[in-house]
Amino acid sequence: MKPPLTPFILTTVLLIFATRNASAQQHTRKDTFRIDPSNPVLPAPRQNPEDRSATKKEPVAEYLEPTGHRNGKFVVKLYETSKTMRYRVDVDYEGLPGDDTLRFPDLGTVPRPVLKKGSTPLSCIIGFLDNDNLFREVKLVYVTPKGNQFKITTLHHWHVSTHYRLVGN
């Protein structure tokens, strides 16, 4: 009499699923994983001090575009504040002033603000360079289509979480 094949087939199927599950878990760990705060695998992330030791009086970034009118300009300037991760935005559109505040995420390095031309005329994107030198958009400053006012719109909010780490492929 032949031994039954059922236990052999069940064992083979279980081994195949166990192997697939283990490889899927390993792949998940490469992308994102949680670090136990009581037993961190990595050193705690560096953080910038809350206050600046010295604040520059001149703008750290400036964007200027002529409006096409006589002596007309669209100007966006970014100034440091006493708080390390916060900046003041000053806008001037043909003599019409405005301002706003801006906060960058704490990446553990000195913030690197950048002002870039927007996709439409008389527009400027305010952002920063991350630790991989990628431009990250934060706000858009633009003149309305009628040309009688400008607006400041938030594009993205950025946050750094301390107990998660993303690992690239």
PDB file of N, CA, C and O in Angstrom, residues 40-101:
ATOM      1  N   PRO A  40      16.076  52.493  20.312  1.00  0.00           N
ATOM      2  CA  PRO A  40      16.289  52.948  18.931  1.00  0.00           C
ATOM      3  C   PRO A  40      17.429  52.200  18.255  1.00  0.00           C
ATOM      4  O   PRO A  40      18.460  51.936  18.857  1.00  0.00           O
ATOM      5  N   VAL A  41      17.203  51.858  17.008  1.00  0.00           N
ATOM      6  CA  VAL A  41      18.224  51.200  16.206  1.00  0.00           C
ATOM      7  C   VAL A  41      19.190  52.247  15.676  1.00  0.00           C
ATOM      8  O   VAL A  41      20.381  52.026  15.586  1.00  0.00           O
ATOM      9  N   LEU A  42      18.664  53.399  15.338  1.00  0.00           N
ATOM     10  CA  LEU A  42      19.457  54.491  14.790  1.00  0.00           C
ATOM     11  C   LEU A  42      19.631  55.581  15.843  1.00  0.00           C
ATOM     12  O   LEU A  42      18.812  55.707  16.747  1.00  0.00           O
ATOM     13  N   PRO A  43      20.682  56.388  15.717  1.00  0.00           N
ATOM     14  CA  PRO A  43      20.797  57.512  16.646  1.00  0.00           C
ATOM     15  C   PRO A  43      19.641  58.488  16.451  1.00  0.00           C
ATOM     16  O   PRO A  43      19.067  58.571  15.379  1.00  0.00           O
ATOM     17  N   ALA A  44      19.312  59.203  17.507  1.00  0.00           N
ATOM     18  CA  ALA A  44      18.222  60.183  17.429  1.00  0.00           C
ATOM     19  C   ALA A  44      18.557  61.213  16.355  1.00  0.00           C
ATOM     20  O   ALA A  44      19.710  61.605  16.190  1.00  0.00           O
ATOM     21  N   PRO A  45      17.568  61.647  15.576  1.00  0.00           N
ATOM     22  CA  PRO A  45      17.842  62.626  14.526  1.00  0.00           C
ATOM     23  C   PRO A  45      18.316  63.953  15.114  1.00  0.00           C
ATOM     24  O   PRO A  45      17.880  64.357  16.183  1.00  0.00           O
ATOM     25  N   ARG A  46      19.226  64.589  14.386  1.00  0.00           N
ATOM     26  CA  ARG A  46      19.703  65.909  14.811  1.00  0.00           C
ATOM     27  C   ARG A  46      18.612  66.926  14.620  1.00  0.00           C
ATOM     28  O   ARG A  46      17.816  66.839  13.684  1.00  0.00           O
ATOM     29  N   GLN A  47      18.585  67.913  15.494  1.00  0.00           N
ATOM     30  CA  GLN A  47      17.631  69.001  15.354  1.00  0.00           C
ATOM     31  C   GLN A  47      18.352  70.325  15.474  1.00  0.00           C
ATOM     32  O   GLN A  47      19.355  70.440  16.169  1.00  0.00           O
ATOM     33  N   ASN A  48      17.831  71.314  14.785  1.00  0.00           N
ATOM     34  CA  ASN A  48      18.375  72.661  14.865  1.00  0.00           C
ATOM     35  C   ASN A  48      17.928  73.308  16.174  1.00  0.00           C
ATOM     36  O   ASN A  48      16.868  72.968  16.698  1.00  0.00           O
ATOM     37  N   PRO A  49      18.695  74.262  16.670  1.00  0.00           N
ATOM     38  CA  PRO A  49      18.231  74.995  17.853  1.00  0.00           C
ATOM     39  C   PRO A  49      16.967  75.780  17.517  1.00  0.00           C
ATOM     40  O   PRO A  49      16.751  76.168  16.364  1.00  0.00           O
ATOM     41  N   GLU A  50      16.126  75.998  18.497  1.00  0.00           N
ATOM     42  CA  GLU A  50      14.855  76.685  18.248  1.00  0.00           C
ATOM     43  C   GLU A  50      15.066  78.139  17.840  1.00  0.00           C
ATOM     44  O   GLU A  50      14.363  78.654  16.980  1.00  0.00           O
ATOM     45  N   ASP A  51      16.043  78.821  18.469  1.00  0.00           N
ATOM     46  CA  ASP A  51      16.297  80.236  18.173  1.00  0.00           C
ATOM     47  C   ASP A  51      17.612  80.394  17.420  1.00  0.00           C
ATOM     48  O   ASP A  51      18.557  79.644  17.621  1.00  0.00           O
ATOM     49  N   ARG A  52      17.656  81.415  16.561  1.00  0.00           N
ATOM     50  CA  ARG A  52      18.885  81.746  15.839  1.00  0.00           C
ATOM     51  C   ARG A  52      19.805  82.548  16.756  1.00  0.00           C
ATOM     52  O   ARG A  52      19.351  83.379  17.530  1.00  0.00           O
ATOM     53  N   SER A  53      21.099  82.327  16.582  1.00  0.00           N
ATOM     54  CA  SER A  53      22.050  83.129  17.361  1.00  0.00           C
ATOM     55  C   SER A  53      22.162  84.530  16.775  1.00  0.00           C
ATOM     56  O   SER A  53      22.361  85.493  17.497  1.00  0.00           O
ATOM     57  N   ALA A  54      22.035  84.656  15.452  1.00  0.00           N
ATOM     58  CA  ALA A  54      22.077  85.960  14.783  1.00  0.00           C
ATOM     59  C   ALA A  54      21.115  85.926  13.604  1.00  0.00           C
ATOM     60  O   ALA A  54      21.035  84.942  12.883  1.00  0.00           O
ATOM     61  N   THR A  55      20.394  87.020  13.422  1.00  0.00           N
ATOM     62  CA  THR A  55      19.429  87.129  12.327  1.00  0.00           C
ATOM     63  C   THR A  55      19.964  88.102  11.283  1.00  0.00           C
ATOM     64  O   THR A  55      20.343  89.220  11.620  1.00  0.00           O
ATOM     65  N   LYS A  56      19.984  87.663  10.020  1.00  0.00           N
ATOM     66  CA  LYS A  56      20.444  88.543   8.937  1.00  0.00           C
ATOM     67  C   LYS A  56      19.387  89.599   8.658  1.00  0.00           C
ATOM     68  O   LYS A  56      18.194  89.315   8.651  1.00  0.00           O
ATOM     69  N   LYS A  57      19.824  90.819   8.422  1.00  0.00           N
ATOM     70  CA  LYS A  57      18.899  91.917   8.092  1.00  0.00           C
ATOM     71  C   LYS A  57      18.539  91.923   6.607  1.00  0.00           C
ATOM     72  O   LYS A  57      17.464  92.360   6.233  1.00  0.00           O
ATOM     73  N   GLU A  58      19.461  91.442   5.757  1.00  0.00           N
ATOM     74  CA  GLU A  58      19.195  91.398   4.323  1.00  0.00           C
ATOM     75  C   GLU A  58      18.451  90.111   3.973  1.00  0.00           C
ATOM     76  O   GLU A  58      18.491  89.133   4.717  1.00  0.00           O
ATOM     77  N   PRO A  59      17.754  90.093   2.843  1.00  0.00           N
ATOM     78  CA  PRO A  59      16.991  88.891   2.470  1.00  0.00           C
ATOM     79  C   PRO A  59      17.921  87.698   2.198  1.00  0.00           C
ATOM     80  O   PRO A  59      19.017  87.873   1.674  1.00  0.00           O
ATOM     81  N   VAL A  60      17.458  86.505   2.563  1.00  0.00           N
ATOM     82  CA  VAL A  60      18.234  85.294   2.292  1.00  0.00           C
ATOM     83  C   VAL A  60      17.930  84.768   0.891  1.00  0.00           C
ATOM     84  O   VAL A  60      18.693  83.979   0.351  1.00  0.00           O
ATOM     85  N   ALA A  61      16.813  85.187   0.310  1.00  0.00           N
ATOM     86  CA  ALA A  61      16.458  84.833  -1.067  1.00  0.00           C
ATOM     87  C   ALA A  61      15.573  85.940  -1.625  1.00  0.00           C
ATOM     88  O   ALA A  61      14.815  86.571  -0.893  1.00  0.00           O
ATOM     89  N   GLU A  62      15.710  86.184  -2.930  1.00  0.00           N
ATOM     90  CA  GLU A  62      14.929  87.254  -3.561  1.00  0.00           C
ATOM     91  C   GLU A  62      14.563  86.849  -4.988  1.00  0.00           C
ATOM     92  O   GLU A  62      15.364  86.248  -5.697  1.00  0.00           O
ATOM     93  N   TYR A  63      13.335  87.165  -5.366  1.00  0.00           N
ATOM     94  CA  TYR A  63      12.846  86.906  -6.716  1.00  0.00           C
ATOM     95  C   TYR A  63      12.296  88.216  -7.258  1.00  0.00           C
ATOM     96  O   TYR A  63      11.517  88.886  -6.596  1.00  0.00           O
ATOM     97  N   LEU A  64      12.689  88.586  -8.482  1.00  0.00           N
ATOM     98  CA  LEU A  64      12.253  89.839  -9.099  1.00  0.00           C
ATOM     99  C   LEU A  64      11.838  89.561 -10.538  1.00  0.00           C
ATOM    100  O   LEU A  64      12.541  88.870 -11.271  1.00  0.00           O
ATOM    101  N   GLU A  65      10.675  90.088 -10.919  1.00  0.00           N
ATOM    102  CA  GLU A  65      10.186  89.944 -12.294  1.00  0.00           C
ATOM    103  C   GLU A  65       9.528  91.254 -12.704  1.00  0.00           C
ATOM    104  O   GLU A  65       8.674  91.767 -11.983  1.00  0.00           O
ATOM    105  N   PRO A  66       9.910  91.828 -13.859  1.00  0.00           N
ATOM    106  CA  PRO A  66       9.250  93.051 -14.323  1.00  0.00           C
ATOM    107  C   PRO A  66       7.811  92.746 -14.733  1.00  0.00           C
ATOM    108  O   PRO A  66       7.514  91.682 -15.263  1.00  0.00           O
ATOM    109  N   THR A  67       6.916  93.699 -14.481  1.00  0.00           N
ATOM    110  CA  THR A  67       5.495  93.478 -14.766  1.00  0.00           C
ATOM    111  C   THR A  67       5.099  93.908 -16.169  1.00  0.00           C
ATOM    112  O   THR A  67       4.020  93.556 -16.628  1.00  0.00           O
ATOM    113  N   GLY A  68       5.923  94.675 -16.812  1.00  0.00           N
ATOM    114  CA  GLY A  68       5.579  95.164 -18.142  1.00  0.00           C
ATOM    115  C   GLY A  68       5.073  96.601 -18.109  1.00  0.00           C
ATOM    116  O   GLY A  68       5.004  97.269 -19.132  1.00  0.00           O
ATOM    117  N   HIS A  69       4.700  97.082 -16.932  1.00  0.00           N
ATOM    118  CA  HIS A  69       4.313  98.489 -16.779  1.00  0.00           C
ATOM    119  C   HIS A  69       5.569  99.311 -16.503  1.00  0.00           C
ATOM    120  O   HIS A  69       6.595  98.780 -16.080  1.00  0.00           O
ATOM    121  N   ARG A  70       5.460 100.581 -16.664  1.00  0.00           N
ATOM    122  CA  ARG A  70       6.605 101.461 -16.448  1.00  0.00           C
ATOM    123  C   ARG A  70       7.071 101.361 -14.996  1.00  0.00           C
ATOM    124  O   ARG A  70       6.296 101.612 -14.069  1.00  0.00           O
ATOM    125  N   ASN A  71       8.314 100.961 -14.798  1.00  0.00           N
ATOM    126  CA  ASN A  71       8.939 100.784 -13.480  1.00  0.00           C
ATOM    127  C   ASN A  71       8.174  99.800 -12.593  1.00  0.00           C
ATOM    128  O   ASN A  71       8.346  99.804 -11.376  1.00  0.00           O
ATOM    129  N   GLY A  72       7.324  98.991 -13.163  1.00  0.00           N
ATOM    130  CA  GLY A  72       6.566  98.023 -12.374  1.00  0.00           C
ATOM    131  C   GLY A  72       7.364  96.756 -12.120  1.00  0.00           C
ATOM    132  O   GLY A  72       8.035  96.234 -13.007  1.00  0.00           O
ATOM    133  N   LYS A  73       7.301  96.269 -10.875  1.00  0.00           N
ATOM    134  CA  LYS A  73       8.041  95.069 -10.501  1.00  0.00           C
ATOM    135  C   LYS A  73       7.176  94.175  -9.612  1.00  0.00           C
ATOM    136  O   LYS A  73       6.329  94.657  -8.861  1.00  0.00           O
ATOM    137  N   PHE A  74       7.426  92.885  -9.714  1.00  0.00           N
ATOM    138  CA  PHE A  74       6.866  91.877  -8.824  1.00  0.00           C
ATOM    139  C   PHE A  74       8.056  91.310  -8.057  1.00  0.00           C
ATOM    140  O   PHE A  74       8.951  90.703  -8.645  1.00  0.00           O
ATOM    141  N   VAL A  75       8.111  91.593  -6.748  1.00  0.00           N
ATOM    142  CA  VAL A  75       9.271  91.229  -5.945  1.00  0.00           C
ATOM    143  C   VAL A  75       8.826  90.382  -4.758  1.00  0.00           C
ATOM    144  O   VAL A  75       7.876  90.731  -4.047  1.00  0.00           O
ATOM    145  N   VAL A  76       9.533  89.261  -4.548  1.00  0.00           N
ATOM    146  CA  VAL A  76       9.313  88.397  -3.382  1.00  0.00           C
ATOM    147  C   VAL A  76      10.651  88.273  -2.669  1.00  0.00           C
ATOM    148  O   VAL A  76      11.665  87.929  -3.289  1.00  0.00           O
ATOM    149  N   LYS A  77      10.659  88.573  -1.371  1.00  0.00           N
ATOM    150  CA  LYS A  77      11.883  88.478  -0.566  1.00  0.00           C
ATOM    151  C   LYS A  77      11.617  87.611   0.656  1.00  0.00           C
ATOM    152  O   LYS A  77      10.540  87.684   1.253  1.00  0.00           O
ATOM    153  N   LEU A  78      12.613  86.836   1.028  1.00  0.00           N
ATOM    154  CA  LEU A  78      12.519  85.949   2.179  1.00  0.00           C
ATOM    155  C   LEU A  78      13.536  86.398   3.221  1.00  0.00           C
ATOM    156  O   LEU A  78      14.719  86.543   2.909  1.00  0.00           O
ATOM    157  N   TYR A  79      13.064  86.629   4.455  1.00  0.00           N
ATOM    158  CA  TYR A  79      13.913  87.100   5.545  1.00  0.00           C
ATOM    159  C   TYR A  79      13.910  86.107   6.699  1.00  0.00           C
ATOM    160  O   TYR A  79      12.880  85.477   6.981  1.00  0.00           O
ATOM    161  N   GLU A  80      15.057  85.985   7.373  1.00  0.00           N
ATOM    162  CA  GLU A  80      15.137  85.171   8.579  1.00  0.00           C
ATOM    163  C   GLU A  80      14.376  85.849   9.711  1.00  0.00           C
ATOM    164  O   GLU A  80      14.246  87.077   9.735  1.00  0.00           O
ATOM    165  N   THR A  81      13.878  85.035  10.639  1.00  0.00           N
ATOM    166  CA  THR A  81      13.290  85.553  11.879  1.00  0.00           C
ATOM    167  C   THR A  81      14.141  85.050  13.043  1.00  0.00           C
ATOM    168  O   THR A  81      15.123  84.334  12.841  1.00  0.00           O
ATOM    169  N   SER A  82      13.772  85.379  14.249  1.00  0.00           N
ATOM    170  CA  SER A  82      14.538  84.930  15.407  1.00  0.00           C
ATOM    171  C   SER A  82      14.405  83.425  15.627  1.00  0.00           C
ATOM    172  O   SER A  82      15.254  82.811  16.264  1.00  0.00           O
ATOM    173  N   LYS A  83      13.363  82.808  15.079  1.00  0.00           N
ATOM    174  CA  LYS A  83      13.175  81.353  15.166  1.00  0.00           C
ATOM    175  C   LYS A  83      13.871  80.689  13.974  1.00  0.00           C
ATOM    176  O   LYS A  83      13.708  81.134  12.840  1.00  0.00           O
ATOM    177  N   THR A  84      14.619  79.645  14.225  1.00  0.00           N
ATOM    178  CA  THR A  84      15.461  79.020  13.202  1.00  0.00           C
ATOM    179  C   THR A  84      14.687  78.539  11.984  1.00  0.00           C
ATOM    180  O   THR A  84      15.100  78.752  10.854  1.00  0.00           O
ATOM    181  N   MET A  85      13.552  77.900  12.163  1.00  0.00           N
ATOM    182  CA  MET A  85      12.836  77.290  11.047  1.00  0.00           C
ATOM    183  C   MET A  85      11.757  78.199  10.451  1.00  0.00           C
ATOM    184  O   MET A  85      11.030  77.790   9.566  1.00  0.00           O
ATOM    185  N   ARG A  86      11.667  79.440  10.915  1.00  0.00           N
ATOM    186  CA  ARG A  86      10.624  80.355  10.429  1.00  0.00           C
ATOM    187  C   ARG A  86      11.224  81.506   9.632  1.00  0.00           C
ATOM    188  O   ARG A  86      12.299  82.007   9.950  1.00  0.00           O
ATOM    189  N   TYR A  87      10.473  81.932   8.625  1.00  0.00           N
ATOM    190  CA  TYR A  87      10.902  83.019   7.749  1.00  0.00           C
ATOM    191  C   TYR A  87       9.734  83.974   7.514  1.00  0.00           C
ATOM    192  O   TYR A  87       8.573  83.593   7.638  1.00  0.00           O
ATOM    193  N   ARG A  88      10.065  85.213   7.176  1.00  0.00           N
ATOM    194  CA  ARG A  88       9.063  86.213   6.808  1.00  0.00           C
ATOM    195  C   ARG A  88       9.132  86.413   5.298  1.00  0.00           C
ATOM    196  O   ARG A  88      10.202  86.543   4.727  1.00  0.00           O
ATOM    197  N   VAL A  89       7.987  86.427   4.648  1.00  0.00           N
ATOM    198  CA  VAL A  89       7.897  86.638   3.209  1.00  0.00           C
ATOM    199  C   VAL A  89       7.372  88.051   2.990  1.00  0.00           C
ATOM    200  O   VAL A  89       6.312  88.404   3.499  1.00  0.00           O
ATOM    201  N   ASP A  90       8.121  88.864   2.254  1.00  0.00           N
ATOM    202  CA  ASP A  90       7.672  90.203   1.874  1.00  0.00           C
ATOM    203  C   ASP A  90       7.435  90.221   0.363  1.00  0.00           C
ATOM    204  O   ASP A  90       8.288  89.766  -0.405  1.00  0.00           O
ATOM    205  N   VAL A  91       6.271  90.725  -0.023  1.00  0.00           N
ATOM    206  CA  VAL A  91       5.910  90.797  -1.432  1.00  0.00           C
ATOM    207  C   VAL A  91       5.621  92.253  -1.780  1.00  0.00           C
ATOM    208  O   VAL A  91       5.025  92.982  -0.992  1.00  0.00           O
ATOM    209  N   ASP A  92       6.050  92.659  -2.965  1.00  0.00           N
ATOM    210  CA  ASP A  92       5.746  93.997  -3.473  1.00  0.00           C
ATOM    211  C   ASP A  92       5.346  93.836  -4.932  1.00  0.00           C
ATOM    212  O   ASP A  92       6.134  93.386  -5.759  1.00  0.00           O
ATOM    213  N   TYR A  93       4.103  94.193  -5.243  1.00  0.00           N
ATOM    214  CA  TYR A  93       3.614  94.139  -6.620  1.00  0.00           C
ATOM    215  C   TYR A  93       3.225  95.555  -7.029  1.00  0.00           C
ATOM    216  O   TYR A  93       2.194  96.074  -6.599  1.00  0.00           O
ATOM    217  N   GLU A  94       4.085  96.181  -7.800  1.00  0.00           N
ATOM    218  CA  GLU A  94       3.872  97.548  -8.287  1.00  0.00           C
ATOM    219  C   GLU A  94       3.457  98.504  -7.164  1.00  0.00           C
ATOM    220  O   GLU A  94       2.516  99.275  -7.299  1.00  0.00           O
ATOM    221  N   GLY A  95       4.158  98.429  -6.044  1.00  0.00           N
ATOM    222  CA  GLY A  95       3.882  99.323  -4.923  1.00  0.00           C
ATOM    223  C   GLY A  95       2.849  98.791  -3.945  1.00  0.00           C
ATOM    224  O   GLY A  95       2.639  99.380  -2.889  1.00  0.00           O
ATOM    225  N   LEU A  96       2.194  97.683  -4.249  1.00  0.00           N
ATOM    226  CA  LEU A  96       1.218  97.071  -3.343  1.00  0.00           C
ATOM    227  C   LEU A  96       1.968  96.072  -2.455  1.00  0.00           C
ATOM    228  O   LEU A  96       2.409  95.033  -2.919  1.00  0.00           O
ATOM    229  N   PRO A  97       2.154  96.406  -1.143  1.00  0.00           N
ATOM    230  CA  PRO A  97       2.942  95.533  -0.279  1.00  0.00           C
ATOM    231  C   PRO A  97       2.088  94.436   0.376  1.00  0.00           C
ATOM    232  O   PRO A  97       0.875  94.551   0.491  1.00  0.00           O
ATOM    233  N   GLY A  98       2.771  93.398   0.811  1.00  0.00           N
ATOM    234  CA  GLY A  98       2.126  92.319   1.552  1.00  0.00           C
ATOM    235  C   GLY A  98       3.186  91.466   2.216  1.00  0.00           C
ATOM    236  O   GLY A  98       4.366  91.519   1.853  1.00  0.00           O
ATOM    237  N   ASP A  99       2.775  90.692   3.211  1.00  0.00           N
ATOM    238  CA  ASP A  99       3.727  89.812   3.871  1.00  0.00           C
ATOM    239  C   ASP A  99       3.015  88.563   4.374  1.00  0.00           C
ATOM    240  O   ASP A  99       1.794  88.503   4.442  1.00  0.00           O
ATOM    241  N   ASP A 100       3.810  87.578   4.709  1.00  0.00           N
ATOM    242  CA  ASP A 100       3.318  86.307   5.216  1.00  0.00           C
ATOM    243  C   ASP A 100       4.442  85.677   6.019  1.00  0.00           C
ATOM    244  O   ASP A 100       5.579  86.157   5.997  1.00  0.00           O
ATOM    245  N   THR A 101       4.136  84.595   6.727  1.00  0.00           N
ATOM    246  CA  THR A 101       5.164  83.849   7.441  1.00  0.00           C
ATOM    247  C   THR A 101       5.226  82.444   6.863  1.00  0.00           C
ATOM    248  O   THR A 101       4.283  81.972   6.229  1.00  0.00           O
TER     249      THR A 101
END
